[in-house]
PDB file of C-alpha atoms in Angstrom:
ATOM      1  CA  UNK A  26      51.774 -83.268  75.228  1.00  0.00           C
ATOM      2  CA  UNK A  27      51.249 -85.950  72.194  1.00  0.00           C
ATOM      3  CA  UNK A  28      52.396 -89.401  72.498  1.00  0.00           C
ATOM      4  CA  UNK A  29      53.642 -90.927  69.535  1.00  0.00           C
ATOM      5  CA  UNK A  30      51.785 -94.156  68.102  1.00  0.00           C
ATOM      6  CA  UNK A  31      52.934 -95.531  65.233  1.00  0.00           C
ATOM      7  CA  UNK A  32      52.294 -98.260  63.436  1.00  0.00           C
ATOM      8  CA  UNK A  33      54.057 -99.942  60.124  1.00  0.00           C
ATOM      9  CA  UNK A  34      51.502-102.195  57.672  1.00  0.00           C
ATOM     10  CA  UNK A  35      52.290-103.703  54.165  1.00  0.00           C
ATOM     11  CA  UNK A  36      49.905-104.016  51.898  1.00  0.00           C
ATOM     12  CA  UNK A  37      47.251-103.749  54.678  1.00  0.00           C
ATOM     13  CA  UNK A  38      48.691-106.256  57.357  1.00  0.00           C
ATOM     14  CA  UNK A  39      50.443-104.968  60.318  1.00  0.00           C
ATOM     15  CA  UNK A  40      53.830-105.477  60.428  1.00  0.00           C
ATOM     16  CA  UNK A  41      55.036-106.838  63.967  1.00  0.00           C
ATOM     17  CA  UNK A  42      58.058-105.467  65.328  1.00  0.00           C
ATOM     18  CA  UNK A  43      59.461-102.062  67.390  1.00  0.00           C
ATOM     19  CA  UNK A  44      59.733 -98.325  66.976  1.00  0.00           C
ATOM     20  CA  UNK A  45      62.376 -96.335  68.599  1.00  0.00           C
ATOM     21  CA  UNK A  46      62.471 -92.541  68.688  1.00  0.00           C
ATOM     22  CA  UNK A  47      64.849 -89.986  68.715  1.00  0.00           C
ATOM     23  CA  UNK A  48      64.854 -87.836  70.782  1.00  0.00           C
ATOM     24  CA  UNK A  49      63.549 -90.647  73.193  1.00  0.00           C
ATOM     25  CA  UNK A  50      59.651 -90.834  74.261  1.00  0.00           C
ATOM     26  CA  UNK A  51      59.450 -88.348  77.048  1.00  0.00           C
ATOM     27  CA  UNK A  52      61.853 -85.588  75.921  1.00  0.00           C
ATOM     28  CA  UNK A  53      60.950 -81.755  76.069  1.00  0.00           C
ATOM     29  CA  UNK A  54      62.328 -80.277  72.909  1.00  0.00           C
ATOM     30  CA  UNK A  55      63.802 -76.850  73.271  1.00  0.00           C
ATOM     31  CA  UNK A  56      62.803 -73.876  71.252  1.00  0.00           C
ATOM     32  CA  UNK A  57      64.333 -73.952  67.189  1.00  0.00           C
ATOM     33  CA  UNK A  58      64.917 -76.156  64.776  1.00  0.00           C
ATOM     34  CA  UNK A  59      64.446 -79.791  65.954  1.00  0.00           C
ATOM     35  CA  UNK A  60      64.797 -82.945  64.307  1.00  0.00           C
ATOM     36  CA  UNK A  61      62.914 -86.581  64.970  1.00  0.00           C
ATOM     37  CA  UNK A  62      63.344 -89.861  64.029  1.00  0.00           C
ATOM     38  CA  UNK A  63      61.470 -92.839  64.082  1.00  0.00           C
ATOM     39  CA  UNK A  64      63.189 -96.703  63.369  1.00  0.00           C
ATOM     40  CA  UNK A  65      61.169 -99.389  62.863  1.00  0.00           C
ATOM     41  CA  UNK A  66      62.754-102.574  63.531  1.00  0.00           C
ATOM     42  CA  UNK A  67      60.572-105.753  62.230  1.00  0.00           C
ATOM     43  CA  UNK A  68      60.155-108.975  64.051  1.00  0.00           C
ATOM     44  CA  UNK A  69      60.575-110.536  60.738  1.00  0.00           C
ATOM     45  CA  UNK A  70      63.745-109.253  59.137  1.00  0.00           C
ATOM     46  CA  UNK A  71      63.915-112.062  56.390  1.00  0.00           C
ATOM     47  CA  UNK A  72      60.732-110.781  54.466  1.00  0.00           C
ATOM     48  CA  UNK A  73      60.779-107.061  55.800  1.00  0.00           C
ATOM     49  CA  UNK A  74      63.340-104.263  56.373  1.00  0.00           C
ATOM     50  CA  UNK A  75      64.221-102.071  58.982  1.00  0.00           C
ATOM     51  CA  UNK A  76      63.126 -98.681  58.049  1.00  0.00           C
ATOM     52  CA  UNK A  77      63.541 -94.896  59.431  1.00  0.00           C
ATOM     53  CA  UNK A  78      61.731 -91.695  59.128  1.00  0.00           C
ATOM     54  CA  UNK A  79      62.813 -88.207  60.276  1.00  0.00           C
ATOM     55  CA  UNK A  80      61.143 -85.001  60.082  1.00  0.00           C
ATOM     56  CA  UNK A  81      62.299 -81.344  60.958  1.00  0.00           C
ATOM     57  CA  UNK A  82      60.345 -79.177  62.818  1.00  0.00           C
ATOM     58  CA  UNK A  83      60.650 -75.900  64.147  1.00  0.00           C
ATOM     59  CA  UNK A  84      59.188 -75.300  68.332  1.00  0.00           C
ATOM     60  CA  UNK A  85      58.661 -72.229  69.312  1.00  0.00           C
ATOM     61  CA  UNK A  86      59.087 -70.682  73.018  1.00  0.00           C
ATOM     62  CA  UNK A  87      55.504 -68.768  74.224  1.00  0.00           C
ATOM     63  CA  UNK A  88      56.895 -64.986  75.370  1.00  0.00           C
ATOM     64  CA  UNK A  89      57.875 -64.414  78.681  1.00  0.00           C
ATOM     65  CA  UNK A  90      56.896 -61.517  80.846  1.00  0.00           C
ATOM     66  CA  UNK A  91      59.960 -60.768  82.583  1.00  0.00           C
ATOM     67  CA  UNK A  92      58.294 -57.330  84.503  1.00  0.00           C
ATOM     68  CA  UNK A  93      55.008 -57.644  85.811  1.00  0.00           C
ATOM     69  CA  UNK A  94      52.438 -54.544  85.934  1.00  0.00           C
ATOM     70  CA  UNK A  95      52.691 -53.395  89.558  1.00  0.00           C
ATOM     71  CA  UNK A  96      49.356 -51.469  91.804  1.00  0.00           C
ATOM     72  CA  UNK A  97      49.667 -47.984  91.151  1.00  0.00           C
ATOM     73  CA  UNK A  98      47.826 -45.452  93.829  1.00  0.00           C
ATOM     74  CA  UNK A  99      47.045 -42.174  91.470  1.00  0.00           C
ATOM     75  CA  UNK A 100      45.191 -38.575  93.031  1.00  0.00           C
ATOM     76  CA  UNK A 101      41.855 -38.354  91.760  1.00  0.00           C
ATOM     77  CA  UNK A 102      41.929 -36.768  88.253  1.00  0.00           C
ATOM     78  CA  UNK A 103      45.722 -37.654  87.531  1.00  0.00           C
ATOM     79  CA  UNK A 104      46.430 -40.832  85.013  1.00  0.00           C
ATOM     80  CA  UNK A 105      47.792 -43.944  85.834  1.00  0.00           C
ATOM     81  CA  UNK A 106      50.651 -45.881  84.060  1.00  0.00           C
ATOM     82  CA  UNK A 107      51.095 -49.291  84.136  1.00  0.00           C
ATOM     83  CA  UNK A 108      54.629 -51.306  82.532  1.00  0.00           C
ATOM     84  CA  UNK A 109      54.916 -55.016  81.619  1.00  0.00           C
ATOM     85  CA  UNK A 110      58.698 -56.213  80.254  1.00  0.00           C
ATOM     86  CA  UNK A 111      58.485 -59.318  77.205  1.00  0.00           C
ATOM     87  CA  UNK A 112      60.653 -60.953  75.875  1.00  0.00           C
ATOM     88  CA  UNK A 113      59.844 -63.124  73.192  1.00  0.00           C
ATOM     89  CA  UNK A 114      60.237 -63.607  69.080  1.00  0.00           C
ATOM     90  CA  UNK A 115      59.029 -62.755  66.532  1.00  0.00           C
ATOM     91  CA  UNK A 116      57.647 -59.499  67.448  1.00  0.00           C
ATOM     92  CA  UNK A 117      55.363 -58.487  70.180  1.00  0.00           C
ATOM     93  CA  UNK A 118      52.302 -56.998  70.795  1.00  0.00           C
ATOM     94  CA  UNK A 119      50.413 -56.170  73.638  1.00  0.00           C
ATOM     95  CA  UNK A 120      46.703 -56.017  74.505  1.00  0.00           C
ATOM     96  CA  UNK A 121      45.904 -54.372  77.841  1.00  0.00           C
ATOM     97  CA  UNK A 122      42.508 -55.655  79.861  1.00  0.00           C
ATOM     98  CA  UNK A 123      40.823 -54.992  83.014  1.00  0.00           C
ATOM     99  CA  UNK A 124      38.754 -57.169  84.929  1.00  0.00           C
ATOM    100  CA  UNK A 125      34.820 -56.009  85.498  1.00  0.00           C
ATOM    101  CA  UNK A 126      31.649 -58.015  86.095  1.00  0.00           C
ATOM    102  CA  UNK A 127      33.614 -61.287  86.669  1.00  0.00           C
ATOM    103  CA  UNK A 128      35.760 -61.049  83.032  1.00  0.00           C
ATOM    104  CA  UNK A 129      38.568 -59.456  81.487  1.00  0.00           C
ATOM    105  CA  UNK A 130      37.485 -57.302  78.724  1.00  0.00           C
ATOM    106  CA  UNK A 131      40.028 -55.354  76.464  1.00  0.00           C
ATOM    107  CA  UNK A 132      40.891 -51.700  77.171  1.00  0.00           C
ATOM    108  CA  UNK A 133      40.982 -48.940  74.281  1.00  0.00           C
ATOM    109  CA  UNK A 134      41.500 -45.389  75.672  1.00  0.00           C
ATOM    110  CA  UNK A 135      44.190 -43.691  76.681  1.00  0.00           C
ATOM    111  CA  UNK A 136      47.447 -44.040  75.241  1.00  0.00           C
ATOM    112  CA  UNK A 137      50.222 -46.983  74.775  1.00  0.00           C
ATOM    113  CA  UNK A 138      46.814 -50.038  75.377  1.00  0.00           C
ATOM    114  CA  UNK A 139      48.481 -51.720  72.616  1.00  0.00           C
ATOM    115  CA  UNK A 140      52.355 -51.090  73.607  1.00  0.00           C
ATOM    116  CA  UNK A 141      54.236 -52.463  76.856  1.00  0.00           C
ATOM    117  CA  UNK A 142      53.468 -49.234  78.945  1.00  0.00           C
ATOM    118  CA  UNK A 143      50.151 -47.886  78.733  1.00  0.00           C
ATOM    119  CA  UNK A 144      48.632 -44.879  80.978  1.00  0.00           C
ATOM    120  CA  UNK A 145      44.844 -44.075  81.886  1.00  0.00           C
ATOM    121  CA  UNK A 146      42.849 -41.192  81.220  1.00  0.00           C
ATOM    122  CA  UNK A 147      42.550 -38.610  83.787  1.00  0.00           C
ATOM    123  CA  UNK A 148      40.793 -41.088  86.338  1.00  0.00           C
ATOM    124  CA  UNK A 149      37.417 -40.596  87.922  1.00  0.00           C
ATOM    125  CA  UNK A 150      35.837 -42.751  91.061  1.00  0.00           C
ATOM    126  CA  UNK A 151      34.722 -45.650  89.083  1.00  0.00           C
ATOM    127  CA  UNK A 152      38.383 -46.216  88.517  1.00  0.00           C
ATOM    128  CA  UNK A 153      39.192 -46.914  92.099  1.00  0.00           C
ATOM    129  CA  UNK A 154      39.768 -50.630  92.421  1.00  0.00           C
ATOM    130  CA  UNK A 155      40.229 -51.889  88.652  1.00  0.00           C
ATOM    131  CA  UNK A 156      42.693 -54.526  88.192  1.00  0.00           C
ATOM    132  CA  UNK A 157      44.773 -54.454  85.038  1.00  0.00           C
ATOM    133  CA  UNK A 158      46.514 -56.924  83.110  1.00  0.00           C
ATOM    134  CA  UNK A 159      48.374 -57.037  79.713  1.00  0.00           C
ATOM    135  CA  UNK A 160      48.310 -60.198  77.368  1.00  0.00           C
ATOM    136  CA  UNK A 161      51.917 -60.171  75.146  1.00  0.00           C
ATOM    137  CA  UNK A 162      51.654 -62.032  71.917  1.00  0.00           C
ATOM    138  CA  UNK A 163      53.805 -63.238  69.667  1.00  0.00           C
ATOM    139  CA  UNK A 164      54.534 -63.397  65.931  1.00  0.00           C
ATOM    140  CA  UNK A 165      53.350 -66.954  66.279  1.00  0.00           C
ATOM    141  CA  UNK A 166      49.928 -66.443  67.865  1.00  0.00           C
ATOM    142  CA  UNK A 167      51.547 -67.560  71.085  1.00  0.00           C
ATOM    143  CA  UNK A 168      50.516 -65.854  74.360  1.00  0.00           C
ATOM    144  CA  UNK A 169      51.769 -64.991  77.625  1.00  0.00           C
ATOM    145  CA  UNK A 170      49.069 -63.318  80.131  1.00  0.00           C
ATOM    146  CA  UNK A 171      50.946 -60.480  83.071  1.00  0.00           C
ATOM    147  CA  UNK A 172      49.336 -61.166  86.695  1.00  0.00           C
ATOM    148  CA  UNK A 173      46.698 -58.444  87.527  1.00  0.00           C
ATOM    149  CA  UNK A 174      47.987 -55.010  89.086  1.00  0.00           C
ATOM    150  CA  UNK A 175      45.335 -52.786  90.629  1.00  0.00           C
ATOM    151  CA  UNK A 176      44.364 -48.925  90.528  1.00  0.00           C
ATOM    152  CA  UNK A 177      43.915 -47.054  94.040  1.00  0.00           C
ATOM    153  CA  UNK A 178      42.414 -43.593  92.884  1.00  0.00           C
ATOM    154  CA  UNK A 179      42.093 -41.316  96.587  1.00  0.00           C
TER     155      UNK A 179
END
C-alpha cells in the first residue's frame, strides 16, 4: 500500500498547515471508479487559502479462482484433464504450468494449455507425480495463480 505525503509550497516556501483525505488515510478502495480528495487547510489563512484537489481513478479487482485444479489418478497411456473456474474482468486467459527441477515452467502440448480446462497427452511414466497449476490473467495484466493439483499415472 502507498501512503499519501503531501506537501503545499508557494513560491518555494512550505506552506504550514493540514491535509485531510477523502476517503480517510487507511481506507481499502473497492474495485471501479473511485474518487479522492485532498484539503489543505493553512495555518495562516490571512495570506493563504484553503485549497482542494480530487482525482478519479479507476481500481481494479485481480481474478479470482473460484475452482481449483484437483489430483487426477489416470491408467498409463490415457490423458489427464485438469479444470480451474475464474472469474474476473476484462477477459481471461489462462497459462497452464507444471512444476520440475524446483520451478514452474509453462506447458504447451496437448489441448485447452491456454483455456480453463486443459488435458494431457496420452501419459507415459515420467508423468507420474507432476504437479500442475494454471495462472488466470486478466485484461489488466493482473494475475491470480490456482494451488498445484498432481498427476498419479498407475
Amino acid at each position: 500500500s502507498t501512503q499519501l505525503n503531501a506537501t503545499a509550497s508557494y513560491n518555494g516556501a512550505t506552506v504550514p498547515g493540514t491535509f485531510a483525505y477523502l476517503p480517510v488515510a487507511g481506507t481499502v478502495l473497492g474495485a471501479g471508479s473511485q474518487t479522492l480528495s485532498a484539503t489543505f487547510t493553512p495555518t495562516d489563512t490571512t495570506d493563504y487559502a484553503t485549497a482542494t484537489a480530487t482525482v478519479t481513478l479507476t481500481v481494479h479487482s485481480p481474478p479470482v479462482i473460484v475452482l481449483q485444479p484437483t489430483n487426477q489418478t489416470v491408467t498409463l497411456g490415457n490423458t489427464a484433464t485438469f479444470t480451474a473456474t475464474a472469474t474476473g474482468a476484462p477477459a481471461l486467459t489462462y497459462a497452464w504450468q507444471y512444476f520440475q527441477a524446483g520451478a514452474w515452467h509453462n506447458w504447451g502440448v496437448g489441448t485447452g494449455f491456454k483455456t480453463a480446462t486443459f488435458t494431457t497427452l496420452a501419459t507415459n511414466a515420467n508423468y507420474n507425480g507432476i504437479q500442475f497449476r494454471v495462472i488466470v490473467t486478466d485484461g489488466n495484466g493482473i494475475t491470480a495463480t490456482s494451488n498445484p493439483a498432481t498427476l498419479i499415472v498407475q
